[in-house]
PDB file of C-alpha atoms in Angstrom:
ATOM      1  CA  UNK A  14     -17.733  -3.335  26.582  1.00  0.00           C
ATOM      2  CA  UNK A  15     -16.179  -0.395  27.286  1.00  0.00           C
ATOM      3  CA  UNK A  16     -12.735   0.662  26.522  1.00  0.00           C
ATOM      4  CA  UNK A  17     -12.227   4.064  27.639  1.00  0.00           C
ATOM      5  CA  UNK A  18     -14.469   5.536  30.752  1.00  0.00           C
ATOM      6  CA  UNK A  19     -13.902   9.124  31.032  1.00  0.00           C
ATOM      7  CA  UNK A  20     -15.722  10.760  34.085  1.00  0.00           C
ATOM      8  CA  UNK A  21     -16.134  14.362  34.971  1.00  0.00           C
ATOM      9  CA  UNK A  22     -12.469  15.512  32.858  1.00  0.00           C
ATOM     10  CA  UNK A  23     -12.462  18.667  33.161  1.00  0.00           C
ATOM     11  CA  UNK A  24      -9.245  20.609  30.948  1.00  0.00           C
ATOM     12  CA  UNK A  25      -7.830  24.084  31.527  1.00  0.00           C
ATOM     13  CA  UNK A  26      -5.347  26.288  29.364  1.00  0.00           C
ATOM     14  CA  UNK A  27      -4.331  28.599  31.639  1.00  0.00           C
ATOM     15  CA  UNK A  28      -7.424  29.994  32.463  1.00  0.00           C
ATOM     16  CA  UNK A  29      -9.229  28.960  29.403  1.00  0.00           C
ATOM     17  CA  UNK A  30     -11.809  26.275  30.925  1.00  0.00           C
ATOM     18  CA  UNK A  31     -11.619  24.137  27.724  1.00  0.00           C
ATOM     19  CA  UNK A  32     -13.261  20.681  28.529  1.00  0.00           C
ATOM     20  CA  UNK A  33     -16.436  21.361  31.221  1.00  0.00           C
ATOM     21  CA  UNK A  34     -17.299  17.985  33.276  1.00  0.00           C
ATOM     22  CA  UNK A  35     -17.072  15.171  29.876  1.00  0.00           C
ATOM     23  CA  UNK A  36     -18.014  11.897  30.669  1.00  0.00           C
ATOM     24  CA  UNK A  37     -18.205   9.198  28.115  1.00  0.00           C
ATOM     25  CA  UNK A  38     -17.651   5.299  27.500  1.00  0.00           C
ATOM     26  CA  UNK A  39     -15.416   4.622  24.271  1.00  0.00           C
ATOM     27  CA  UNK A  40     -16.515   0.992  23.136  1.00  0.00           C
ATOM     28  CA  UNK A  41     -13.518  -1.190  22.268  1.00  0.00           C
ATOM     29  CA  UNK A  42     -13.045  -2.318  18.949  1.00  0.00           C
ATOM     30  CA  UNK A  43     -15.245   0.480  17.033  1.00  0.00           C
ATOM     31  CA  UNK A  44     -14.780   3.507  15.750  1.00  0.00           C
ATOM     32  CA  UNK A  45     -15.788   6.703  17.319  1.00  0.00           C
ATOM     33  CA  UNK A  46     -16.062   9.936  15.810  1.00  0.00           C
ATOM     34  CA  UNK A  47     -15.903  12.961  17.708  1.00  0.00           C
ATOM     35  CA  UNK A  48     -17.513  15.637  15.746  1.00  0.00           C
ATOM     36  CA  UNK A  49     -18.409  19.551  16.381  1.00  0.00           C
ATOM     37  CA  UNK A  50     -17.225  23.172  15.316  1.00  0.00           C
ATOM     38  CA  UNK A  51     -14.002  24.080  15.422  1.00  0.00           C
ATOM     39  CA  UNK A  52     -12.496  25.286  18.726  1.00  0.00           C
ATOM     40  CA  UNK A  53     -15.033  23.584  20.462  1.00  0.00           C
ATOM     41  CA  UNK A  54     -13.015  21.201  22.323  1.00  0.00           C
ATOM     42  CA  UNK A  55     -12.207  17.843  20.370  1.00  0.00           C
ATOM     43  CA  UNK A  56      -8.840  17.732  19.554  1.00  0.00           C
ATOM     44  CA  UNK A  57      -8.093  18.292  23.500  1.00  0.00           C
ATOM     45  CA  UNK A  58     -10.422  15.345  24.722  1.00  0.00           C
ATOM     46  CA  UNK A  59      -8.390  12.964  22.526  1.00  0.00           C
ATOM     47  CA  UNK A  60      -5.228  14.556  23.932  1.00  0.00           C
ATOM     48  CA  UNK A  61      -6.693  13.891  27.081  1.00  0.00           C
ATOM     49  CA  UNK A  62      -6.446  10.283  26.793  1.00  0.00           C
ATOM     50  CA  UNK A  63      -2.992   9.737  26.033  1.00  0.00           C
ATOM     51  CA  UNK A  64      -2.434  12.521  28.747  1.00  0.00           C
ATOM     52  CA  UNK A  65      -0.340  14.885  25.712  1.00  0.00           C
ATOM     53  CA  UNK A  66      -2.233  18.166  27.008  1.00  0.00           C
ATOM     54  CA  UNK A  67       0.557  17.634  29.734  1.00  0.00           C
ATOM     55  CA  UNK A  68       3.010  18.738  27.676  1.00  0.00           C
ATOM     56  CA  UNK A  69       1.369  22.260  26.991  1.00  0.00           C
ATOM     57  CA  UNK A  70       2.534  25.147  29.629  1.00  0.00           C
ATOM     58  CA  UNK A  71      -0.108  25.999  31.934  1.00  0.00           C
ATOM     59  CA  UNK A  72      -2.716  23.067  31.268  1.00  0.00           C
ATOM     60  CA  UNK A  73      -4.566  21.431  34.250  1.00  0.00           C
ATOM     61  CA  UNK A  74      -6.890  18.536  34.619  1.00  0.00           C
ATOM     62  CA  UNK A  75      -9.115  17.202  36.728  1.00  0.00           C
ATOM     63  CA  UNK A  76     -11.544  13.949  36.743  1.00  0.00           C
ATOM     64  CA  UNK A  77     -10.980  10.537  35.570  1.00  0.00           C
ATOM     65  CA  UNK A  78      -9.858   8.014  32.615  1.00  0.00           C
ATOM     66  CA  UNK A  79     -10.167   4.635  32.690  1.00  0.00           C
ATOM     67  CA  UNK A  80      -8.720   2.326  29.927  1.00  0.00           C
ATOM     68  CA  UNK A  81      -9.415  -1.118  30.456  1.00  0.00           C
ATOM     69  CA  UNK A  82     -10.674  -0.422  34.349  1.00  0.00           C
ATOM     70  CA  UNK A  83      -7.021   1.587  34.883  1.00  0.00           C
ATOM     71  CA  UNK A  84      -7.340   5.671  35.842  1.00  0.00           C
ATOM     72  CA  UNK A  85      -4.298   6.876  33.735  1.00  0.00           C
ATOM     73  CA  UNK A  86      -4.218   9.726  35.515  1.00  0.00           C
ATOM     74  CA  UNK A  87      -3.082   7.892  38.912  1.00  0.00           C
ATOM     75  CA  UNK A  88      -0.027   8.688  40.042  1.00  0.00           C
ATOM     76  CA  UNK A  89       1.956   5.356  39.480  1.00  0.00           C
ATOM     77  CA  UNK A  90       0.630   5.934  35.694  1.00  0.00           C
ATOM     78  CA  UNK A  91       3.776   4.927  33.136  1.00  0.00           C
ATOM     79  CA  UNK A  92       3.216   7.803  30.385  1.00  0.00           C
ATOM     80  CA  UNK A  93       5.671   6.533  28.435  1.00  0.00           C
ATOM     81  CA  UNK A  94       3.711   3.315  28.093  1.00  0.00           C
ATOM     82  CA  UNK A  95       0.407   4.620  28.335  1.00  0.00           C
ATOM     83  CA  UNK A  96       1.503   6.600  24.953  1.00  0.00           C
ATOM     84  CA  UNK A  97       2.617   3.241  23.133  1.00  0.00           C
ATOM     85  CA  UNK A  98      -1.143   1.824  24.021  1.00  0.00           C
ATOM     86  CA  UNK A  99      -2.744   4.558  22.915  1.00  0.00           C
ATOM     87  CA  UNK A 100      -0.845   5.833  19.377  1.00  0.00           C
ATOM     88  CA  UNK A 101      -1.944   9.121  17.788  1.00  0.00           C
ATOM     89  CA  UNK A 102      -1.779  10.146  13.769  1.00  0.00           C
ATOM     90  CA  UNK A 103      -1.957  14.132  13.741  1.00  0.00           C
ATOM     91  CA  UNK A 104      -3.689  16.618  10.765  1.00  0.00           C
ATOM     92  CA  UNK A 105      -1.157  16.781   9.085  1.00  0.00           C
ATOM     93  CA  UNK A 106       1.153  13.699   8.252  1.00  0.00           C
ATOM     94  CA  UNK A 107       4.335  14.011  10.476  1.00  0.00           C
ATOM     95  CA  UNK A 108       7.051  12.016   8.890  1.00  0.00           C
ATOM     96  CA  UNK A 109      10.591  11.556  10.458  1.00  0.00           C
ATOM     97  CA  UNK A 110      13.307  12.822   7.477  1.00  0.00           C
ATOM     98  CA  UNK A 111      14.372   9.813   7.124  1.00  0.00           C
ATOM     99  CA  UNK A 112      13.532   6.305   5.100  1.00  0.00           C
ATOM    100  CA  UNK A 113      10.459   4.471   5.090  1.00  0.00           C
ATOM    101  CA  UNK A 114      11.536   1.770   6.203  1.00  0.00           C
ATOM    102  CA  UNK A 115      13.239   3.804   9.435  1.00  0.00           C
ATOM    103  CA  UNK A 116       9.992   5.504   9.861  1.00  0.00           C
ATOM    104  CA  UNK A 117       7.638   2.211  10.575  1.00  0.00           C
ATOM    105  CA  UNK A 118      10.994   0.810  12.683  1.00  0.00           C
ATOM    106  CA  UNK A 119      10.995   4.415  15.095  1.00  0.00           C
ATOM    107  CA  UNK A 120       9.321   3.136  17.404  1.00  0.00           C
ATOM    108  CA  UNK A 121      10.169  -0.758  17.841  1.00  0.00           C
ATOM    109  CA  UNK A 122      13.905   0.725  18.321  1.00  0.00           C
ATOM    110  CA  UNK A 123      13.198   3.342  20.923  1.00  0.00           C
ATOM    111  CA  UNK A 124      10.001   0.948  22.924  1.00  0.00           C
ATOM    112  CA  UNK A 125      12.954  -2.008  22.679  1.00  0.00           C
ATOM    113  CA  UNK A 126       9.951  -3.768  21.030  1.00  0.00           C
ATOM    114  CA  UNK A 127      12.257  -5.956  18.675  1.00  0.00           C
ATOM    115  CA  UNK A 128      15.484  -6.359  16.653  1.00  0.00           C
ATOM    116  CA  UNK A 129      16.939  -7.448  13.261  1.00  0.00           C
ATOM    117  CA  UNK A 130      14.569  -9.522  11.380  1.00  0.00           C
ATOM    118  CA  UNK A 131      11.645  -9.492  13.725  1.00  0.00           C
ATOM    119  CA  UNK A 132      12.373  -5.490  12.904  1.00  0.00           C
ATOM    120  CA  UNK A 133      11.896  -6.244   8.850  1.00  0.00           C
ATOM    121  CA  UNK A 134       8.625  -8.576  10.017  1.00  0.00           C
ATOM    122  CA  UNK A 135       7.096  -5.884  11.619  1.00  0.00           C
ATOM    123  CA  UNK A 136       7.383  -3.153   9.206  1.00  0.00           C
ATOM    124  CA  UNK A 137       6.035  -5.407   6.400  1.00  0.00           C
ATOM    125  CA  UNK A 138       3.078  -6.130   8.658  1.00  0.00           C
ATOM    126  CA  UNK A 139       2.415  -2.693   9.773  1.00  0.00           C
ATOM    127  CA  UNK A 140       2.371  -1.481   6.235  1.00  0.00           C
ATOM    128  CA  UNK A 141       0.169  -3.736   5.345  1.00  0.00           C
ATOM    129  CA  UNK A 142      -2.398  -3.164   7.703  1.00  0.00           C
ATOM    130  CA  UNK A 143      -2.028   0.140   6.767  1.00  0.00           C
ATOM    131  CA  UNK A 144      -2.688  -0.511   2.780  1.00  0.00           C
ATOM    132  CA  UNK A 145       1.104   0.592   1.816  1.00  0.00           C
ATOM    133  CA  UNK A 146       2.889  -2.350   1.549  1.00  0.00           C
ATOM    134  CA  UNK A 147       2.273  -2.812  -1.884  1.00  0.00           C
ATOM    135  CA  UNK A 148       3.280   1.100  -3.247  1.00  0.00           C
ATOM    136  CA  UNK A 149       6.238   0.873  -1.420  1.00  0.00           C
ATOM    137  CA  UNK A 150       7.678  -2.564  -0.833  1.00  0.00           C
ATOM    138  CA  UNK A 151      10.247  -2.146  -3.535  1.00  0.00           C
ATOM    139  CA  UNK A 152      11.443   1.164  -2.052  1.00  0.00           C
ATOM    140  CA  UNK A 153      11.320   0.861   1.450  1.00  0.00           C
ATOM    141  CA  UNK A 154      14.921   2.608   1.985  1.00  0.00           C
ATOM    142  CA  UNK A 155      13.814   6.127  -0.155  1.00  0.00           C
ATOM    143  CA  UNK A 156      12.618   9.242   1.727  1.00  0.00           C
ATOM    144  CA  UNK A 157       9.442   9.282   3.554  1.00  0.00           C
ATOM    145  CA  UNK A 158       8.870  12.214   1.561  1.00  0.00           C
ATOM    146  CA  UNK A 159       9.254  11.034  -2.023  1.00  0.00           C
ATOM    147  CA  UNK A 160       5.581   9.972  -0.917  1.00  0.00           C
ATOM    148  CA  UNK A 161       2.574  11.621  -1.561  1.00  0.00           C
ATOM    149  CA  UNK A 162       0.456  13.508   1.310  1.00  0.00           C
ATOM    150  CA  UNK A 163      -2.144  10.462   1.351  1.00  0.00           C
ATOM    151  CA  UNK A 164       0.793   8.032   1.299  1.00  0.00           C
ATOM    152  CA  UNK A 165       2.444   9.723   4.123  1.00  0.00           C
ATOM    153  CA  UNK A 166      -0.737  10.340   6.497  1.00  0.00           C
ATOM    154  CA  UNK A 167      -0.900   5.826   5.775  1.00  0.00           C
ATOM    155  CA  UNK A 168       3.047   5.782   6.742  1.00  0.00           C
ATOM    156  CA  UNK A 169       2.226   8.057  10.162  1.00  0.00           C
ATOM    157  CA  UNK A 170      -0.596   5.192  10.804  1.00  0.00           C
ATOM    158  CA  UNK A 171       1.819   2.298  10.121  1.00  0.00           C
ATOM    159  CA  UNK A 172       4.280   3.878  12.264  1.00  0.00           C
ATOM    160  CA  UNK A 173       1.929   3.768  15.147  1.00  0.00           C
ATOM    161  CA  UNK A 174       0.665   0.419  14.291  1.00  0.00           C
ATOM    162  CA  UNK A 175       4.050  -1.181  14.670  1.00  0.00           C
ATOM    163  CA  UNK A 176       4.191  -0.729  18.410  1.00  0.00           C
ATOM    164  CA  UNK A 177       0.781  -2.725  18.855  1.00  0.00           C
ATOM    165  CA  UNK A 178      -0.863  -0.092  20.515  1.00  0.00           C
ATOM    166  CA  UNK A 179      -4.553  -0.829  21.473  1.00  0.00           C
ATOM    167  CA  UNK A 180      -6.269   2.235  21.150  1.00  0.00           C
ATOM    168  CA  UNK A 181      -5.363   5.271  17.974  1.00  0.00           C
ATOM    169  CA  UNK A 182      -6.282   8.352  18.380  1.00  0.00           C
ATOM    170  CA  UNK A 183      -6.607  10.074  14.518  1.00  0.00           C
ATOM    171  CA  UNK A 184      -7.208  14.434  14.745  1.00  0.00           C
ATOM    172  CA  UNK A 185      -8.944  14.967  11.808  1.00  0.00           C
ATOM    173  CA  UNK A 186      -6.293  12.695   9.526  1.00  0.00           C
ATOM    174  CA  UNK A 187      -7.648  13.782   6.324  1.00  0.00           C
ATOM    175  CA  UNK A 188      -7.880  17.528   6.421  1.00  0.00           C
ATOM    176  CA  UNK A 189      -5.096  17.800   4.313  1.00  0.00           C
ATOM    177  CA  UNK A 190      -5.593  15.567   1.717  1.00  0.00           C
ATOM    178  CA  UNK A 191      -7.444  15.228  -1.831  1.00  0.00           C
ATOM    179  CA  UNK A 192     -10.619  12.968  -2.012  1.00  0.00           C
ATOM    180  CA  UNK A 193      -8.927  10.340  -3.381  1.00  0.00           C
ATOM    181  CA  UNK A 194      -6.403   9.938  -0.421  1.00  0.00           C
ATOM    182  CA  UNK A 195      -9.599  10.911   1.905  1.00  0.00           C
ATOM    183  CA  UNK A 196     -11.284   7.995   0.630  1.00  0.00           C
ATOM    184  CA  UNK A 197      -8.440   5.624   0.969  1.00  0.00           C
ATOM    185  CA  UNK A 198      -7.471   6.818   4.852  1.00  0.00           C
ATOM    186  CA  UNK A 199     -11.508   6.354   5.356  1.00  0.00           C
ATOM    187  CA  UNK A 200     -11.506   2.757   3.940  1.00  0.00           C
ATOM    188  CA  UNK A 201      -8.294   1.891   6.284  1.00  0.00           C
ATOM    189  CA  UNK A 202     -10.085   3.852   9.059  1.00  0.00           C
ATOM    190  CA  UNK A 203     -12.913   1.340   8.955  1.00  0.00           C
ATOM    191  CA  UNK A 204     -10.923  -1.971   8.687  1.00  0.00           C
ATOM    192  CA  UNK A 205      -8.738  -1.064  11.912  1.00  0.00           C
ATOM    193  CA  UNK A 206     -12.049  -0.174  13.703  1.00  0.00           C
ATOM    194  CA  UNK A 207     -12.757  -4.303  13.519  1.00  0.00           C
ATOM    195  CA  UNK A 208      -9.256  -4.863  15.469  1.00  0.00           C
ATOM    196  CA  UNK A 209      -8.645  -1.380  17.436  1.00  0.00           C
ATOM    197  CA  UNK A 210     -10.288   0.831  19.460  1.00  0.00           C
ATOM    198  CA  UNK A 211     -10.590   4.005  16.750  1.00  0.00           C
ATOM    199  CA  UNK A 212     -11.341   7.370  17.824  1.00  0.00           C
ATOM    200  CA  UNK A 213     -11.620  10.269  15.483  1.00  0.00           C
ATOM    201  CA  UNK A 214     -11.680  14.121  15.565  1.00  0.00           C
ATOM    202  CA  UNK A 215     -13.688  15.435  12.309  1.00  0.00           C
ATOM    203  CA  UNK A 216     -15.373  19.070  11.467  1.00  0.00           C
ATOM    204  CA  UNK A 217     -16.369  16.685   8.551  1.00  0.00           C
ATOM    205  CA  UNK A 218     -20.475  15.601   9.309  1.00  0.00           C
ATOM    206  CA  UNK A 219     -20.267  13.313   6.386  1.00  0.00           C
ATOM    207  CA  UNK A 220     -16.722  11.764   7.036  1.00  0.00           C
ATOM    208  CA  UNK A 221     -18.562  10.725  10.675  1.00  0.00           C
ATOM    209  CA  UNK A 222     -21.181   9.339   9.339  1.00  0.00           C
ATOM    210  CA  UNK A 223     -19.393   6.763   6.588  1.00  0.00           C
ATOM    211  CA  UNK A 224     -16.736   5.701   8.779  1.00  0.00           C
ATOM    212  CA  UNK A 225     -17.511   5.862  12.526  1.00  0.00           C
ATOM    213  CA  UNK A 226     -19.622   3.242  14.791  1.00  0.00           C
ATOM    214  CA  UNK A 227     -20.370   6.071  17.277  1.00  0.00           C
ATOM    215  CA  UNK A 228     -20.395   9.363  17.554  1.00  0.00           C
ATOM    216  CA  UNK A 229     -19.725  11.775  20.185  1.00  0.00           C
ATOM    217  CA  UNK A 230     -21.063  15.500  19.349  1.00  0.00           C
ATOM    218  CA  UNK A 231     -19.096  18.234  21.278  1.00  0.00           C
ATOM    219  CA  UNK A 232     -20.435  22.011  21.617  1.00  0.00           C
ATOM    220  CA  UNK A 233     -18.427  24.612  23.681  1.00  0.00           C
ATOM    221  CA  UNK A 234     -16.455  22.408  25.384  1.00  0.00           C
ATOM    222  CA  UNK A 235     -19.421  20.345  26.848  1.00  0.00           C
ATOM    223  CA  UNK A 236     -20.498  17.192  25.874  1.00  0.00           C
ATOM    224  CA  UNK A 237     -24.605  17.314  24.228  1.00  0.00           C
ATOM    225  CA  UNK A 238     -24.743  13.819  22.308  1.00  0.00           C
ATOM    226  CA  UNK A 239     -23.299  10.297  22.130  1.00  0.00           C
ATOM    227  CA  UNK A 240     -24.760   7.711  20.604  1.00  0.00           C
ATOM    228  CA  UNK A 241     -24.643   5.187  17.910  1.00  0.00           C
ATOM    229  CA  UNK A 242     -23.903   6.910  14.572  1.00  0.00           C
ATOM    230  CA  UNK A 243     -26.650   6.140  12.233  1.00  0.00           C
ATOM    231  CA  UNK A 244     -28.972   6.913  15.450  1.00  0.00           C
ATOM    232  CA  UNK A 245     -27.803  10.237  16.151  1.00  0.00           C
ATOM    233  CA  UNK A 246     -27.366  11.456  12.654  1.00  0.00           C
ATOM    234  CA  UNK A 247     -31.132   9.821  11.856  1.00  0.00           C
ATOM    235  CA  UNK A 248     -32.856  11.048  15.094  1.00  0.00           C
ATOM    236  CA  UNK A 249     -30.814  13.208  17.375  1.00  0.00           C
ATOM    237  CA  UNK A 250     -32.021  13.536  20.759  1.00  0.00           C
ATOM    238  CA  UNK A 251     -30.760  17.372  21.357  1.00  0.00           C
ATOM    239  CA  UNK A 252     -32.004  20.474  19.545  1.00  0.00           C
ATOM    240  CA  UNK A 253     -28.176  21.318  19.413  1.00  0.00           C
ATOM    241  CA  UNK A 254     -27.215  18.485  17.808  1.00  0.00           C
ATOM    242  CA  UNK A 255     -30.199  18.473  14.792  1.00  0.00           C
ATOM    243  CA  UNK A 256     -29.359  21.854  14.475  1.00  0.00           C
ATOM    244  CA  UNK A 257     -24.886  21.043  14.176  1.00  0.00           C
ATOM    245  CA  UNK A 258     -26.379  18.267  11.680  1.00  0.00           C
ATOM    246  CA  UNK A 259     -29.154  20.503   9.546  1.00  0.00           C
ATOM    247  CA  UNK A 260     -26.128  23.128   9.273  1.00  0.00           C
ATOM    248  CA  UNK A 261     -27.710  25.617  11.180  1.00  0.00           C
ATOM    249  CA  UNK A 262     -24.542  26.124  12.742  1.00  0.00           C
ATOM    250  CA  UNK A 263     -20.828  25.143  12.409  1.00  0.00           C
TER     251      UNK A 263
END
């Protein structure tokens, strides 16, 4: 079943005609990797779905998104709850200076989500489904940065997890991290995939292929492949896309 429908989204900058007619179905509950040379488009089709382009001076957008049979770019669209459904973790892990604890509870305070002890509950969950509960249970009111890059990157997922959001967007959440944090946000990447929709933005050909269900290959802000992962990577349909995968070009 299908998740996200985009049809014919079309993105500007200006007059910088980033995104040319995209049209894709996200499955739910799978992870989808949107891969493809850099400036080529991918970070802005994720933006695209929690409608954050907006916020950019001089972006337009035309066409559709549907989440769960819903265009979210109607006009009696609640952003403001449309970005709790659909959380994002960024390249580079964003903490809030202030505890960790304070970090995971953000966004339950501001969404009104809960209070007190369903508060503690909820942080305790979310770093658990984000494999941090047990480095930092026993420090949970030190800085979010006494932790390391890795540990932070799993805080900025935790902290969108606690909001129950239904869909996370992740722009290439390992860029800036050593292999051994890579390999933990990969592992995590793969359990939320059984309970989220998962979409993620990677330069990274082999990243896609170990932790994505689908994959969505993006050239020049067009759209040339989507498929199931192992299919595409094993027998891509497109000369462009054997060619991205041979390294003929990136």
């Amino acid at each position: 079943m299908a998740k996200i429908d985009i049809r014919k989204l079309n993105v500007w900058f200006r007059n910088l005609h980033v995104l040319k007619d995209i049209s894709l179905q996200i499955k739910e509950n799978a992870v989808t990797a949107v891969m493809g040379p850099s400036g080529c488009g991918k970070t802005t089709l994720i933006r695209a779905i929690n409608r954050m382009n907006e916020i950019i001076n001089g972006s337009r957008t035309t066409g559709e998104i549907y989440i769960d049979g819903q265009n979210i770019y109607s006009e009696n669209t609640d952003v403001y709850e449309l970005r709790r459904k659909v959380g994002m973790v960024f390249q580079r892990p964003n903490p809030f200076p202030r505890s960790i604890r304070e970090n995971v509870a953000f966004g339950l305070k501001i969404h009104k989500i809960a209070n007190g002890k369903q508060i503690d509950a909820i942080v305790e969950e979310s770093l658990k489904e984000a494999a941090l509960w047990e480095e930092v249970k026993d420090r949970l009111d030190d800085s979010a940065f006494s932790l390391s890059g890795g540990q932070q990157q799993r805080l900025c997922i935790a902290r969108a997890l606690a909001v129950k959001p239904e869909i996370i967007l992740m722009d290439e959440p390992c860029s800036s991290l050593d292999p051994a944090a890579t390999a933990k946000i990969e592992a995590l990447i793969r359990q939320l995939g059984e309970k989220y929709t998962v979409i993620i933005v990677t330069h990274n050909l082999q990243q896609a292929a170990r932790v994505s269900d689908y994959t969505a290959f993006v050239y020049m802000g067009r759209l040339i492949e989507y498929g199931e992962t192992r299919q595409l990577f094993e027998s891509p349909q497109n000369e462009l896309t054997e060619k991205y995968i041979t390294g003929e070009f990136g």
